Short mmCIF file of C-alpha atoms and ligand atoms in Angstrom, two decimals:
data_model
loop_
_atom_site.label_atom_id
_atom_site.label_comp_id
_atom_site.label_asym_id
_atom_site.label_seq_id
_atom_site.Cartn_x
_atom_site.Cartn_y
_atom_site.Cartn_z
CA SER A 4 -24.94 11.49 -17.60
CA PRO A 5 -28.11 10.64 -15.61
CA GLY A 6 -29.50 8.66 -18.56
CA ARG A 7 -26.49 6.38 -18.66
CA LEU A 8 -26.39 5.94 -14.90
CA GLN A 9 -29.96 4.62 -14.92
CA ASP A 10 -28.90 1.87 -17.31
CA LYS A 11 -26.37 0.52 -14.86
CA LYS A 12 -27.12 -2.86 -13.32
CA LEU A 13 -24.36 -3.24 -10.78
CA LYS A 14 -24.29 -1.15 -7.63
CA ILE A 15 -21.76 -0.88 -4.85
CA THR A 16 -23.12 -0.48 -1.34
CA LYS A 17 -20.64 1.28 0.86
CA PHE A 18 -20.97 0.77 4.61
CA ASN A 19 -19.69 3.01 7.36
CA CYS A 20 -17.17 0.62 8.96
CA PHE A 21 -17.34 2.05 12.45
CA ALA A 22 -21.12 2.13 12.80
CA GLY A 23 -22.07 -0.62 10.33
CA ARG A 24 -24.67 1.48 8.52
CA VAL A 25 -25.10 2.05 4.78
CA LEU A 26 -23.11 5.14 3.81
CA CYS A 27 -23.86 5.41 0.11
CA HIS A 28 -24.56 3.56 -3.12
CA LEU A 29 -22.39 3.85 -6.20
CA ASP A 30 -22.73 2.67 -9.76
CA GLU A 31 -20.03 0.36 -11.04
CA CYS A 32 -18.31 1.76 -14.10
CA GLY A 33 -18.56 -0.33 -17.24
CA VAL A 34 -17.00 -0.30 -20.70
CA GLU A 35 -18.61 2.97 -21.77
CA ASP A 36 -17.45 4.90 -18.69
CA ILE A 37 -13.96 3.53 -19.00
CA ASN A 38 -13.79 4.39 -22.70
CA GLU A 39 -14.86 7.92 -21.82
CA ALA A 40 -12.29 8.20 -19.02
CA VAL A 41 -9.56 6.91 -21.34
CA GLU A 42 -10.49 9.41 -24.08
CA GLN A 43 -10.41 12.28 -21.58
CA ALA A 44 -7.12 11.05 -20.17
CA LYS A 45 -5.57 10.86 -23.67
CA THR A 46 -6.57 14.46 -24.36
CA ALA A 47 -5.17 15.55 -21.01
CA PHE A 48 -1.98 13.56 -21.58
CA ASN A 49 -1.38 15.40 -24.86
CA ILE A 50 -1.15 18.63 -22.88
CA TRP A 51 0.46 17.41 -19.64
CA GLY A 52 3.05 15.14 -21.25
CA LYS A 53 4.40 18.05 -23.31
CA MET A 54 4.84 20.36 -20.34
CA SER A 55 8.26 20.78 -18.73
CA GLY A 56 8.94 19.07 -15.42
CA MET A 57 9.02 22.47 -13.71
CA GLU A 58 5.57 23.31 -15.04
CA ARG A 59 4.14 20.00 -13.88
CA ALA A 60 5.83 20.41 -10.50
CA ARG A 61 4.15 23.77 -9.96
CA THR A 62 0.69 22.24 -10.34
CA MET A 63 1.57 19.26 -8.17
CA ILE A 64 2.88 21.52 -5.41
CA GLU A 65 -0.44 23.37 -5.54
CA ALA A 66 -2.23 20.01 -5.12
CA ALA A 67 -0.04 19.29 -2.09
CA ARG A 68 -0.90 22.69 -0.65
CA ILE A 69 -4.63 22.01 -1.05
CA ILE A 70 -4.23 18.63 0.65
CA GLU A 71 -2.56 20.33 3.58
CA SER A 72 -5.34 22.91 3.79
CA ARG A 73 -8.01 20.16 3.70
CA ARG A 74 -6.08 17.73 5.94
CA GLU A 75 -8.73 17.37 8.63
CA GLU A 76 -11.62 16.98 6.21
CA ILE A 77 -9.80 14.30 4.20
CA ALA A 78 -8.71 12.47 7.35
CA GLN A 79 -12.25 12.43 8.72
CA MET A 80 -13.55 11.13 5.41
CA GLU A 81 -10.90 8.41 5.47
CA VAL A 82 -12.02 7.34 8.94
CA ILE A 83 -15.56 6.89 7.63
CA ASN A 84 -14.24 5.22 4.47
CA ASN A 85 -11.88 2.75 6.15
CA GLY A 86 -12.55 2.62 9.90
CA LYS A 87 -9.00 3.50 11.01
CA SER A 88 -8.35 5.98 13.83
CA ILE A 89 -8.29 9.69 13.06
CA THR A 90 -4.69 9.83 14.32
CA GLU A 91 -3.59 7.33 11.70
CA ALA A 92 -5.80 8.84 8.99
CA ARG A 93 -4.04 12.20 9.47
CA LEU A 94 -0.68 10.50 9.00
CA ASP A 95 -1.95 8.88 5.80
CA VAL A 96 -2.99 12.28 4.46
CA ASP A 97 0.46 13.62 5.36
CA SER A 98 2.12 10.72 3.56
CA ALA A 99 0.00 11.41 0.47
CA ARG A 100 0.98 15.08 0.50
CA LEU A 101 4.65 14.35 1.08
CA CYS A 102 4.61 11.90 -1.81
CA ILE A 103 3.18 14.51 -4.17
CA GLU A 104 5.75 17.06 -2.97
CA TYR A 105 8.57 14.54 -3.37
CA PHE A 106 7.67 13.58 -6.94
CA ALA A 107 7.01 17.21 -7.84
CA GLY A 108 10.63 17.75 -6.83
CA LEU A 109 11.78 14.94 -9.08
CA ALA A 110 9.74 16.07 -12.10
CA SER A 111 12.32 18.60 -13.27
CA THR A 112 15.22 16.18 -12.81
CA LEU A 113 14.03 13.69 -15.44
CA SER A 114 16.71 13.55 -18.07
CA GLY A 115 18.54 11.34 -20.53
CA GLN A 116 22.12 10.58 -21.39
CA HIS A 117 24.46 11.66 -24.18
CA VAL A 118 26.79 9.00 -25.62
CA GLN A 119 29.61 9.89 -28.00
CA LEU A 120 30.02 7.43 -30.93
CA PRO A 121 32.82 7.08 -33.57
CA GLY A 122 33.19 9.75 -36.27
CA GLY A 123 31.39 12.47 -34.33
CA SER A 124 28.16 10.57 -34.33
CA PHE A 125 26.36 10.27 -31.06
CA ALA A 126 23.30 8.89 -29.34
CA TYR A 127 21.10 10.32 -26.68
CA THR A 128 18.32 8.94 -24.51
CA ARG A 129 15.04 10.59 -23.70
CA ARG A 130 12.98 9.63 -20.67
CA GLU A 131 9.44 9.75 -21.96
CA PRO A 132 6.07 9.22 -20.26
CA LEU A 133 4.16 6.01 -20.93
CA GLY A 134 0.74 7.55 -21.60
CA VAL A 135 -2.45 6.73 -19.74
CA CYS A 136 -1.74 4.56 -16.70
CA ALA A 137 -4.21 2.59 -14.61
CA GLY A 138 -3.97 2.62 -10.83
CA ILE A 139 -5.84 -0.05 -8.87
CA GLY A 140 -6.05 0.36 -5.11
CA ALA A 141 -6.56 -1.83 -2.04
CA TRP A 142 -8.78 -0.75 0.83
CA ASN A 143 -6.27 -0.39 3.66
CA TYR A 144 -4.74 2.99 2.70
CA PRO A 145 -7.30 4.35 0.22
CA PHE A 146 -6.19 8.00 -0.07
CA GLN A 147 -2.52 7.28 0.42
CA ILE A 148 -2.41 4.55 -2.23
CA ALA A 149 -4.11 6.86 -4.74
CA ALA A 150 -1.39 9.45 -4.04
CA TRP A 151 1.51 6.97 -4.04
CA LYS A 152 0.45 5.89 -7.53
CA SER A 153 -0.64 9.17 -9.08
CA ALA A 154 2.27 11.31 -7.82
CA PRO A 155 5.04 9.49 -9.74
CA ALA A 156 2.72 8.91 -12.70
CA LEU A 157 1.90 12.60 -13.06
CA ALA A 158 5.46 13.76 -12.30
CA CYS A 159 6.68 11.67 -15.24
CA GLY A 160 4.08 13.25 -17.53
CA ASN A 161 1.46 10.50 -17.60
CA ALA A 162 -2.28 10.57 -17.05
CA MET A 163 -3.89 8.14 -14.59
CA ILE A 164 -7.25 6.47 -14.23
CA PHE A 165 -7.57 5.20 -10.69
CA LYS A 166 -9.96 2.54 -9.45
CA PRO A 167 -10.23 2.42 -5.67
CA SER A 168 -11.41 -0.70 -3.88
CA PRO A 169 -15.22 -0.87 -3.87
CA VAL A 170 -14.90 -1.39 -0.12
CA THR A 171 -13.41 2.10 0.29
CA PRO A 172 -14.52 4.14 -2.74
CA VAL A 173 -14.75 7.59 -1.20
CA THR A 174 -11.46 9.41 -0.67
CA ALA A 175 -9.82 8.82 -4.06
CA VAL A 176 -12.57 11.08 -5.40
CA LEU A 177 -11.32 13.84 -3.09
CA LEU A 178 -7.87 13.46 -4.61
CA ALA A 179 -9.33 13.84 -8.12
CA GLU A 180 -11.13 16.97 -6.96
CA ILE A 181 -7.89 18.34 -5.52
CA TYR A 182 -5.83 17.72 -8.65
CA ALA A 183 -8.57 19.43 -10.70
CA GLN A 184 -8.59 22.39 -8.31
CA ALA A 185 -4.80 22.58 -8.56
CA GLY A 186 -5.15 23.00 -12.32
CA VAL A 187 -4.25 19.72 -14.00
CA PRO A 188 -5.88 19.32 -17.43
CA GLN A 189 -9.39 17.89 -17.23
CA GLY A 190 -9.37 14.09 -17.02
CA LEU A 191 -5.66 13.81 -16.24
CA PHE A 192 -6.50 12.02 -13.00
CA ASN A 193 -9.90 10.37 -13.10
CA VAL A 194 -11.57 7.92 -10.74
CA VAL A 195 -13.68 4.99 -11.89
CA GLN A 196 -15.66 3.01 -9.35
CA GLY A 197 -16.21 -0.71 -9.35
CA GLY A 198 -14.89 -4.11 -8.42
CA GLN A 199 -13.10 -6.85 -10.26
CA GLU A 200 -14.94 -6.53 -13.58
CA THR A 201 -14.31 -2.78 -13.75
CA GLY A 202 -10.69 -3.46 -12.83
CA ARG A 203 -10.35 -6.06 -15.55
CA ILE A 204 -11.90 -3.83 -18.22
CA LEU A 205 -9.64 -0.96 -17.22
CA CYS A 206 -6.43 -3.00 -17.19
CA GLN A 207 -7.21 -4.69 -20.51
CA HIS A 208 -8.10 -1.46 -22.32
CA PRO A 209 -5.75 -1.23 -25.31
CA ASP A 210 -4.95 2.43 -24.60
CA ILE A 211 -3.86 1.75 -21.01
CA ALA A 212 -0.08 1.80 -21.19
CA LYS A 213 0.71 0.58 -17.68
CA VAL A 214 -0.98 -0.88 -14.63
CA SER A 215 0.06 -0.17 -11.07
CA PHE A 216 -1.77 -2.55 -8.77
CA THR A 217 -1.98 -2.84 -4.99
CA GLY A 218 -3.85 -5.80 -3.59
CA SER A 219 -3.75 -9.50 -2.91
CA VAL A 220 -1.48 -12.09 -4.51
CA PRO A 221 -4.32 -13.94 -6.32
CA THR A 222 -5.58 -10.72 -7.95
CA GLY A 223 -2.02 -9.64 -8.70
CA LYS A 224 -1.50 -12.87 -10.63
CA LYS A 225 -4.54 -12.12 -12.79
CA VAL A 226 -3.37 -8.55 -13.42
CA SER A 227 0.04 -9.76 -14.54
CA LEU A 228 -1.63 -11.84 -17.25
CA TYR A 229 -3.69 -9.05 -18.81
CA GLY A 230 -1.34 -8.22 -21.64
CA ILE A 231 2.09 -7.05 -22.61
CA LYS A 232 2.22 -3.83 -20.66
CA PRO A 233 4.40 -2.87 -17.72
CA VAL A 234 2.94 -3.68 -14.31
CA THR A 235 3.84 -2.68 -10.81
CA LEU A 236 2.48 -5.18 -8.30
CA GLU A 237 2.34 -4.31 -4.59
CA LEU A 238 0.99 -7.48 -3.05
CA GLY A 239 0.63 -9.25 0.26
CA GLY A 240 3.09 -10.37 2.88
CA LYS A 241 3.68 -12.60 5.88
CA SER A 242 6.67 -10.76 7.18
CA PRO A 243 8.99 -11.85 10.00
CA VAL A 244 10.36 -9.79 12.88
CA LEU A 245 13.47 -11.26 14.53
CA ILE A 246 13.97 -10.19 18.13
CA PHE A 247 17.36 -11.14 19.56
CA SER A 248 18.09 -11.33 23.27
CA ASP A 249 20.68 -8.55 22.95
CA CYS A 250 18.01 -6.05 21.83
CA ASP A 251 16.61 -3.08 23.69
CA LEU A 252 13.49 -4.92 24.86
CA GLU A 253 11.37 -1.80 25.28
CA ASN A 254 12.04 -0.84 21.66
CA ALA A 255 11.44 -4.37 20.44
CA VAL A 256 8.03 -4.43 22.12
CA ARG A 257 7.15 -1.07 20.60
CA GLY A 258 8.34 -2.32 17.22
CA ALA A 259 6.29 -5.50 17.48
CA LEU A 260 3.17 -3.46 18.23
CA MET A 261 3.87 -1.14 15.28
CA ALA A 262 4.47 -4.21 13.13
CA ASN A 263 1.07 -5.67 13.94
CA PHE A 264 -1.56 -3.21 14.99
CA LEU A 265 -1.42 -0.17 12.70
CA SER A 266 -4.62 0.22 10.70
CA GLN A 267 -6.27 -2.61 12.73
CA GLY A 268 -3.54 -4.93 11.52
CA GLN A 269 -4.57 -4.41 7.90
CA VAL A 270 -1.13 -3.49 6.59
CA CYS A 271 0.63 -5.38 3.81
CA SER A 272 4.06 -5.09 5.41
CA ASN A 273 2.97 -6.20 8.87
CA GLY A 274 5.49 -8.32 10.75
CA THR A 275 3.00 -10.91 11.90
CA ARG A 276 5.54 -13.68 12.54
CA VAL A 277 7.36 -12.43 15.61
CA PHE A 278 10.38 -14.68 16.28
CA VAL A 279 11.74 -14.09 19.79
CA GLN A 280 15.00 -15.56 21.09
CA LYS A 281 14.16 -18.15 23.74
CA ASP A 282 15.81 -16.55 26.78
CA ILE A 283 13.82 -13.30 26.53
CA LEU A 284 10.54 -14.87 25.41
CA PRO A 285 8.69 -14.76 28.79
CA GLU A 286 9.66 -11.13 29.42
CA PHE A 287 8.79 -10.11 25.85
CA VAL A 288 5.42 -11.86 25.88
CA LYS A 289 4.47 -10.40 29.25
CA GLU A 290 5.18 -6.86 28.09
CA VAL A 291 3.65 -7.20 24.62
CA VAL A 292 0.44 -8.67 26.03
CA LYS A 293 0.21 -5.93 28.68
CA ARG A 294 0.57 -3.20 26.02
CA THR A 295 -1.82 -4.92 23.62
CA LYS A 296 -4.51 -5.16 26.30
CA SER A 297 -4.22 -1.43 26.94
CA ILE A 298 -4.81 -0.39 23.30
CA GLU A 299 -7.80 1.93 23.26
CA ILE A 300 -10.38 0.47 20.84
CA GLY A 301 -13.55 2.23 19.73
CA ASP A 302 -14.85 5.34 18.00
CA PRO A 303 -12.12 6.07 15.45
CA LEU A 304 -13.01 9.75 15.40
CA LEU A 305 -11.98 10.20 19.04
CA GLU A 306 -8.47 11.55 19.65
CA THR A 307 -7.83 8.93 22.34
CA THR A 308 -8.69 5.94 20.15
CA ARG A 309 -5.73 3.91 18.92
CA MET A 310 -7.61 1.12 17.15
CA GLY A 311 -10.76 1.66 15.12
CA ALA A 312 -12.95 -0.75 13.18
CA LEU A 313 -11.95 -3.35 10.61
CA VAL A 314 -12.98 -2.61 7.08
CA SER A 315 -16.06 -4.82 6.69
CA ARG A 316 -18.20 -7.45 8.38
CA PRO A 317 -17.00 -10.32 6.13
CA HIS A 318 -13.40 -9.33 6.72
CA LEU A 319 -13.92 -9.20 10.51
CA ASP A 320 -15.52 -12.66 10.39
CA ASN A 321 -12.57 -13.96 8.38
CA VAL A 322 -10.00 -12.58 10.84
CA LEU A 323 -11.92 -14.07 13.79
CA SER A 324 -12.04 -17.43 12.03
CA TYR A 325 -8.23 -17.37 11.79
CA VAL A 326 -8.07 -16.91 15.58
CA ASN A 327 -10.39 -19.90 16.07
CA GLN A 328 -8.33 -21.99 13.70
CA ALA A 329 -5.16 -21.02 15.59
CA LYS A 330 -6.77 -22.22 18.84
CA LYS A 331 -7.70 -25.52 17.20
CA GLU A 332 -4.14 -25.96 15.97
CA GLY A 333 -2.73 -25.48 19.48
CA ALA A 334 -1.82 -21.78 19.71
CA ASP A 335 -2.52 -19.98 23.00
CA VAL A 336 -4.68 -16.88 22.77
CA LEU A 337 -2.73 -14.67 25.17
CA CYS A 338 -5.13 -11.76 24.71
CA GLY A 339 -7.87 -10.42 22.45
CA GLY A 340 -9.17 -12.11 19.33
CA GLU A 341 -12.80 -11.39 20.18
CA VAL A 342 -15.53 -9.15 18.86
CA PHE A 343 -15.35 -5.82 20.67
CA LEU A 344 -18.51 -3.93 21.54
CA PRO A 345 -17.91 -0.21 22.09
CA SER A 346 -19.82 1.42 24.93
CA ASP A 347 -21.46 3.96 22.57
CA PRO A 348 -24.69 2.28 21.33
CA LYS A 349 -24.35 4.11 17.97
CA LEU A 350 -21.27 1.99 17.28
CA LYS A 351 -22.75 -1.38 18.21
CA ASP A 352 -22.90 -2.56 14.57
CA GLY A 353 -19.32 -1.53 13.74
CA TYR A 354 -16.67 -4.10 12.89
CA TYR A 355 -14.50 -4.06 16.02
CA MET A 356 -12.30 -6.73 17.51
CA SER A 357 -9.76 -6.78 20.31
CA PRO A 358 -6.13 -7.03 19.14
CA CYS A 359 -4.82 -10.52 19.59
CA VAL A 360 -1.49 -12.05 20.58
CA LEU A 361 -1.07 -15.75 19.87
CA GLY A 362 1.59 -17.61 21.85
CA ASN A 363 3.07 -21.07 21.50
CA CYS A 364 2.93 -20.81 17.71
CA THR A 365 4.77 -23.14 15.36
CA ASP A 366 5.79 -22.70 11.73
CA GLU A 367 3.15 -25.13 10.43
CA MET A 368 0.15 -23.31 11.90
CA THR A 369 -2.25 -21.55 9.54
CA CYS A 370 -1.87 -18.31 11.50
CA VAL A 371 1.88 -18.41 10.80
CA LYS A 372 1.58 -19.41 7.16
CA GLU A 373 -1.27 -17.25 5.81
CA GLU A 374 -1.75 -13.49 5.61
CA ILE A 375 -4.57 -12.75 8.08
CA PHE A 376 -4.67 -8.98 7.46
CA GLY A 377 -6.08 -8.20 10.89
CA PRO A 378 -4.79 -7.42 14.41
CA VAL A 379 -3.33 -10.86 15.10
CA MET A 380 0.32 -11.28 16.14
CA SER A 381 1.85 -14.77 16.17
CA VAL A 382 4.78 -15.19 18.56
CA LEU A 383 7.34 -17.93 17.91
CA SER A 384 10.52 -18.76 19.74
CA PHE A 385 13.98 -19.48 18.31
CA GLU A 386 17.44 -20.32 19.59
CA THR A 387 20.07 -19.43 16.96
CA GLU A 388 20.50 -16.72 14.34
CA GLU A 389 20.89 -19.29 11.58
CA GLU A 390 17.69 -21.06 12.60
CA ALA A 391 15.74 -17.77 12.81
CA LEU A 392 16.90 -16.71 9.35
CA HIS A 393 16.01 -20.03 7.81
CA ARG A 394 12.51 -19.99 9.29
CA ALA A 395 11.97 -16.30 8.52
CA ASN A 396 12.74 -16.91 4.84
CA ASP A 397 10.66 -20.06 4.61
CA THR A 398 7.75 -18.40 2.77
CA THR A 399 6.78 -17.62 -0.80
CA LEU A 400 6.27 -13.98 0.21
CA GLY A 401 8.91 -11.34 0.83
CA LEU A 402 7.47 -7.89 1.37
CA ALA A 403 9.18 -6.80 4.58
CA ALA A 404 11.20 -8.01 7.57
CA GLY A 405 12.58 -6.59 10.79
CA VAL A 406 15.44 -7.24 13.17
CA PHE A 407 15.86 -6.00 16.72
CA THR A 408 19.38 -6.26 18.13
CA SER A 409 22.01 -4.02 19.71
CA ASP A 410 24.80 -5.76 17.81
CA VAL A 411 25.45 -3.67 14.70
CA ARG A 412 27.29 -6.48 12.93
CA ARG A 413 24.48 -8.93 13.59
CA ALA A 414 21.92 -6.40 12.36
CA HIS A 415 23.54 -5.98 8.93
CA ARG A 416 24.44 -9.66 8.62
CA VAL A 417 20.84 -10.68 9.28
CA VAL A 418 19.42 -8.08 6.91
CA GLU A 419 21.78 -9.24 4.17
CA HIS A 420 20.26 -12.71 4.41
CA LEU A 421 16.60 -11.71 4.78
CA LYS A 422 14.70 -12.25 1.54
CA ALA A 423 12.44 -9.21 1.72
CA GLY A 424 12.11 -5.94 -0.19
CA SER A 425 11.89 -3.64 2.83
CA CYS A 426 13.98 -4.46 5.89
CA PHE A 427 13.93 -2.57 9.16
CA ILE A 428 16.68 -2.51 11.79
CA ASN A 429 15.39 -1.59 15.26
CA ASN A 430 12.15 -0.14 13.90
CA TYR A 431 9.16 -1.31 11.88
CA ASN A 432 6.51 -0.06 9.44
CA ILE A 433 7.85 3.37 8.70
CA THR A 434 7.37 4.36 5.07
CA PRO A 435 9.21 7.60 4.23
CA VAL A 436 8.30 8.52 0.66
CA GLU A 437 11.95 9.15 -0.23
CA VAL A 438 12.79 5.45 -0.04
CA PRO A 439 11.63 2.63 -2.31
CA PHE A 440 8.96 0.25 -1.02
CA GLY A 441 8.06 -3.10 -2.57
CA GLY A 442 8.40 -6.82 -2.38
CA PHE A 443 10.64 -9.75 -3.20
CA LYS A 444 9.26 -13.11 -4.37
CA MET A 445 5.45 -13.27 -4.64
CA SER A 446 5.00 -10.00 -2.77
CA GLY A 447 5.37 -8.06 -5.94
CA ILE A 448 7.16 -6.52 -8.86
CA GLY A 449 8.55 -3.01 -8.99
CA ARG A 450 8.74 -0.34 -6.34
CA GLU A 451 6.74 2.62 -5.12
CA ASN A 452 8.36 5.78 -3.75
CA GLY A 453 11.98 6.84 -4.00
CA GLN A 454 13.83 7.90 -7.16
CA VAL A 455 13.67 4.44 -8.70
CA THR A 456 9.91 4.76 -9.21
CA VAL A 457 10.57 7.15 -12.09
CA GLU A 458 11.77 4.11 -14.03
CA TYR A 459 8.43 2.40 -13.52
CA TYR A 460 6.43 5.34 -14.89
CA SER A 461 8.54 6.28 -17.90
CA GLN A 462 10.25 4.67 -20.83
CA LEU A 463 13.63 5.25 -22.33
CA LYS A 464 13.94 6.19 -25.98
CA THR A 465 17.36 5.90 -27.58
CA VAL A 466 18.12 8.20 -30.51
CA PHE A 467 21.10 7.46 -32.80
CA VAL A 468 22.43 10.51 -34.67
CA GLU A 469 24.67 9.87 -37.69
CA MET A 470 27.07 12.71 -38.49
CA GLY A 471 28.70 10.94 -41.43
CA ASP A 472 27.43 8.76 -44.22
CA VAL A 473 25.61 5.47 -43.95
CA ASP A 474 28.24 2.73 -43.94
CA SER A 475 26.18 0.30 -46.03
CA LEU A 476 27.16 -3.30 -46.54
CA PHE A 477 25.05 -3.42 -49.71
N1 LIG B 449 2.35 -4.31 -1.07
C1 LIG B 449 1.59 -3.25 -0.84
O1 LIG B 449 2.00 -2.11 -0.97
C2 LIG B 449 0.16 -3.45 -0.39
C3 LIG B 449 -0.51 -2.37 0.15
C4 LIG B 449 -1.81 -2.56 0.59
C5 LIG B 449 -2.44 -3.80 0.49
N2 LIG B 449 -1.76 -4.83 -0.03
C6 LIG B 449 -2.40 -6.17 -0.10
O2 LIG B 449 -3.74 -6.05 -0.54
C7 LIG B 449 -4.54 -7.07 0.01
C8 LIG B 449 -5.79 -6.50 0.61
O3 LIG B 449 -6.42 -5.68 -0.30
P1 LIG B 449 -7.73 -6.12 -1.11
O4 LIG B 449 -8.51 -7.11 -0.31
O5 LIG B 449 -8.40 -4.87 -1.55
O6 LIG B 449 -7.10 -6.88 -2.37
P2 LIG B 449 -7.83 -7.42 -3.68
O7 LIG B 449 -6.81 -8.11 -4.48
O8 LIG B 449 -9.07 -8.15 -3.33
O9 LIG B 449 -8.33 -6.10 -4.42
C9 LIG B 449 -7.43 -5.07 -4.78
C10 LIG B 449 -8.02 -4.25 -5.90
O10 LIG B 449 -8.10 -5.04 -7.08
C11 LIG B 449 -9.39 -4.93 -7.66
N3 LIG B 449 -9.63 -6.16 -8.42
C12 LIG B 449 -10.18 -7.31 -7.98
N4 LIG B 449 -10.18 -8.23 -8.98
C13 LIG B 449 -9.61 -7.65 -10.05
C14 LIG B 449 -9.31 -8.08 -11.36
N5 LIG B 449 -9.62 -9.32 -11.76
N6 LIG B 449 -8.69 -7.23 -12.20
C15 LIG B 449 -8.36 -5.97 -11.81
N7 LIG B 449 -8.62 -5.49 -10.57
C16 LIG B 449 -9.24 -6.32 -9.70
C17 LIG B 449 -10.28 -4.72 -6.45
O11 LIG B 449 -11.54 -4.21 -6.82
C18 LIG B 449 -9.44 -3.76 -5.64
O12 LIG B 449 -9.55 -2.45 -6.15
C19 LIG B 449 -3.67 -7.76 1.02
O13 LIG B 449 -3.17 -8.95 0.49
C20 LIG B 449 -2.54 -6.78 1.24
O14 LIG B 449 -1.35 -7.35 1.70
C21 LIG B 449 -0.48 -4.69 -0.49
O1 LIG B 450 -0.09 -0.80 2.94
C1 LIG B 450 0.41 0.18 2.39
C2 LIG B 450 1.80 0.59 2.44
C3 LIG B 450 2.33 0.50 3.80
C4 LIG B 450 3.04 -0.54 4.28
N1 LIG B 450 3.40 -0.31 5.56
C5 LIG B 450 2.92 0.89 5.94
C6 LIG B 450 3.02 1.57 7.13
C7 LIG B 450 2.46 2.82 7.23
C8 LIG B 450 1.83 3.36 6.13
O2 LIG B 450 1.30 4.59 6.25
C9 LIG B 450 1.72 2.68 4.93
C10 LIG B 450 2.25 1.43 4.83
#
């Protein structure tokens, strides 16, 4: 209500990433707003959770249809929200829609098991929803993350309160609008705005049954300590790509670019440690640098643009400081790594930088150890498979990894030894919604997408049915 909004002290200022101007102001949600959202979600859950999977699927398919019909509008909004190119934003909207369609398809398959016991007695299991779930999003895939979390949650019969990153607060609201238009009960999917305090209040609310979090490792650690409730954690990475001399070099170069420069390099699964076998290193570097230099940077709303703006000024400054640090530690800046000024004067205050390839990197360098989350590829050289595997796994993170080779036996052998949740052979950074995505080690707990996600958004109830008499010991 307007009265309550006036009482708010904390405000979020949202900037347009590609022009650097203030886009809007938002009030941070506090305890009262979250209590209200939880109450609404509980009421909605009482209706939605009792519906059959087929009934839920019908509404979700309608939401997917609306997304498709509003694809361009959502994509354009995402460009303004996040700074990524319109081409990529459209793919994000498609991924969100596909995810909702996929989990709508699974909704009617949720089932339990029947177990025969002695004397005609039996037990059965019921897969039940958890209740009201919290979704907390990062800023790199704002609309897509909201869909990747809400689709399995809703398919399993839950309600969800979603908090987008305050850096990209806009498009999750469109998703809420779309679910409402599709006919979900009021408050089944609600959005609360705010930063870490709002996130904490939401996660710690006693009526929040589960938290699904996407973000950094430090925040993920805090979220895991909020209470005894199930958590899904989709955290950061520092993923390796192993390029063997027997690979198709053209594909390996394409893969390395996909592994580093999607979404201005702000992708959790990015393969930022590119290990190249020594004998093909000069050829690989030459080609990768040539292609990187030709990436079209600038107005993300133009069809020809391949790299838009980073998400914020502080983040851009942080990424640039990593490049400077790399130089100090002895890496060669083979291209990019500088502020980029688009020719259009309207864009002069946007957060652009030229994509960067760092050569002559070693395992001890900061750029090789820490997640930069920007368009910075570190190239390292290796000699043997054993050595490459050892160095690739020498990290506390384990989100993704890639291998480029034409030797099928090597490919599977290497993948077997890579300690990462998502491994790619001769490709990188594809995320079909039918397959699970998530990390090993400190990169996370649980999975998003694929059938297994049903287990993270439901609970199993076992029911024992006695057909005889109680066999009492007393
Ligand atoms: N594994 C994945 O699927 C995946 C996907 C995207 C991004 N990421 C990771 O996310 C990071 C970048 O995103 P970011 O900068 O938005 O991360 P972040 O951890 O700073 O913030 C993520 C979300 O958590 C909220 N938050 C902050 N403090 C909180 C608290 N104490 N309690 C509850 N919520 C809190 C933020 O407001 C935001 O919505 C990178 O490390 C990246 O690798 C991972
Ligand atoms: O960061 C979010 C999940 C993700 C990881 N890698 C990719 C690649 C392409 C996407 O659309 C999303 C993601």
